[in-house]
XYZ file of N, CA and C in Angstrom:
171
model
N 36.195 -11.731 18.146
C 35.274 -10.754 18.651
C 34.008 -11.399 19.188
N 33.225 -10.593 19.791
C 31.943 -11.011 20.361
C 30.812 -10.526 19.456
N 29.625 -11.130 19.573
C 28.494 -10.671 18.763
C 28.228 -9.173 18.914
N 28.438 -8.642 20.115
C 28.224 -7.210 20.327
C 29.210 -6.370 19.518
N 30.422 -6.868 19.317
C 31.408 -6.157 18.498
C 30.919 -6.031 17.056
N 30.339 -7.100 16.545
C 29.798 -7.088 15.181
C 28.629 -6.115 15.101
N 27.761 -6.148 16.114
C 26.593 -5.262 16.137
C 27.017 -3.798 16.173
N 28.035 -3.474 16.963
C 28.499 -2.091 17.031
C 29.054 -1.622 15.695
N 29.776 -2.491 15.001
C 30.305 -2.127 13.687
C 29.176 -1.912 12.694
N 28.176 -2.787 12.728
C 27.031 -2.645 11.824
C 26.289 -1.342 12.093
N 26.108 -1.000 13.364
C 25.429 0.255 13.713
C 26.241 1.457 13.261
N 27.555 1.394 13.428
C 28.402 2.499 12.991
C 28.317 2.666 11.473
N 28.363 1.558 10.741
C 28.271 1.630 9.282
C 26.926 2.184 8.827
N 25.878 1.931 9.597
C 24.547 2.427 9.247
C 24.364 3.893 9.625
N 25.270 4.445 10.406
C 25.139 5.815 10.886
C 25.741 6.846 9.945
N 25.568 8.110 10.324
C 26.038 9.237 9.515
C 27.560 9.380 9.496
N 28.253 8.865 10.504
C 29.703 9.039 10.583
C 30.454 8.174 9.573
N 29.763 7.270 8.909
C 30.440 6.390 7.949
C 30.080 6.719 6.504
N 29.619 7.931 6.254
C 29.138 8.274 4.912
C 30.217 8.200 3.833
N 31.487 8.351 4.186
C 32.553 8.300 3.185
C 33.251 6.945 3.143
N 32.705 5.947 3.814
C 33.298 4.609 3.841
C 32.657 3.770 2.744
N 33.480 3.303 1.815
C 32.977 2.441 0.742
C 33.984 1.345 0.454
N 33.509 0.168 0.124
C 34.363 -0.930 -0.316
C 35.446 -1.338 0.657
N 35.133 -1.402 1.916
C 36.132 -1.754 2.920
C 35.921 -3.166 3.450
N 36.982 -3.717 4.007
C 36.960 -5.027 4.659
C 37.352 -4.789 6.110
N 36.443 -5.052 7.031
C 36.705 -4.818 8.447
C 36.968 -6.142 9.149
N 38.078 -6.226 9.839
C 38.414 -7.419 10.614
C 37.982 -7.168 12.055
N 37.048 -7.970 12.524
C 36.564 -7.850 13.901
C 36.910 -9.165 14.586
N 38.123 -9.241 15.118
C 38.611 -10.503 15.682
C 39.116 -10.361 17.113
N 38.722 -9.292 17.779
C 39.154 -9.113 19.162
C 40.638 -8.813 19.304
N 41.277 -8.399 18.244
C 42.696 -8.061 18.282
C 43.639 -9.211 17.980
N 43.100 -10.383 17.628
C 43.953 -11.542 17.348
C 44.931 -11.234 16.221
N 44.477 -10.533 15.195
C 45.349 -10.257 14.055
C 46.462 -9.266 14.396
N 46.365 -8.588 15.519
C 47.414 -7.653 15.946
C 48.359 -8.270 16.967
N 48.065 -9.478 17.399
C 48.837 -10.102 18.472
C 49.897 -11.053 17.976
N 49.928 -12.232 18.561
C 50.938 -13.234 18.233
C 50.831 -13.695 16.788
N 51.945 -14.090 16.224
C 51.921 -14.683 14.893
C 51.156 -15.995 14.948
N 50.601 -16.407 13.816
C 49.771 -17.615 13.778
C 50.500 -18.830 14.355
N 51.760 -18.990 14.047
C 52.513 -20.152 14.529
C 52.678 -20.138 16.044
N 52.609 -18.958 16.660
C 52.786 -18.838 18.107
C 51.472 -18.884 18.880
N 50.355 -19.017 18.182
C 49.052 -19.064 18.848
C 48.901 -20.372 19.614
N 48.103 -20.371 20.700
C 47.823 -21.626 21.397
C 47.156 -22.627 20.455
N 47.361 -23.897 20.702
C 46.840 -24.947 19.823
C 45.330 -24.844 19.641
N 44.600 -24.453 20.693
C 43.143 -24.329 20.596
C 42.743 -23.357 19.485
N 43.460 -22.254 19.360
C 43.119 -21.258 18.351
C 43.505 -21.701 16.947
N 44.483 -22.584 16.822
C 44.908 -23.044 15.503
C 44.083 -24.217 15.005
N 43.349 -24.875 15.893
C 42.573 -26.047 15.487
C 41.189 -25.632 14.982
N 40.562 -26.511 14.247
C 39.268 -26.236 13.627
C 38.150 -26.375 14.650
N 37.286 -25.375 14.708
C 36.111 -25.399 15.578
C 34.924 -24.925 14.751
N 33.999 -25.821 14.408
C 32.858 -25.393 13.600
C 32.012 -24.360 14.347
N 31.503 -23.403 13.607
C 30.654 -22.366 14.183
C 29.245 -22.912 14.310
N 28.657 -22.733 15.481
C 27.288 -23.183 15.703
C 26.349 -22.053 15.305
N 25.468 -22.332 14.373
C 24.541 -21.333 13.867
C 23.123 -21.821 14.090
N 22.256 -20.917 14.543
C 20.849 -21.262 14.713
C 20.181 -21.264 13.343
N 19.554 -22.341 13.012
C 18.834 -22.450 11.740
C 17.392 -22.849 12.033
N 16.464 -21.913 11.879
C 15.062 -22.246 12.155
C 14.550 -23.304 11.183
N 13.739 -24.174 11.684
C 13.178 -25.253 10.863
C 12.044 -24.742 10.002
């Protein structure tokens, strides 16, 4: 997923329409988990890529 996908989920959870949602695990992966099996994924997706995070000094 993209950062905007995460933001939209956070906004939805903060809104009134999610009042009955408790203890859930949401997968926001752009549909990867619904697509090809892990073994059939392109090599780029199966290899390790560290996440770059901004850390203020």
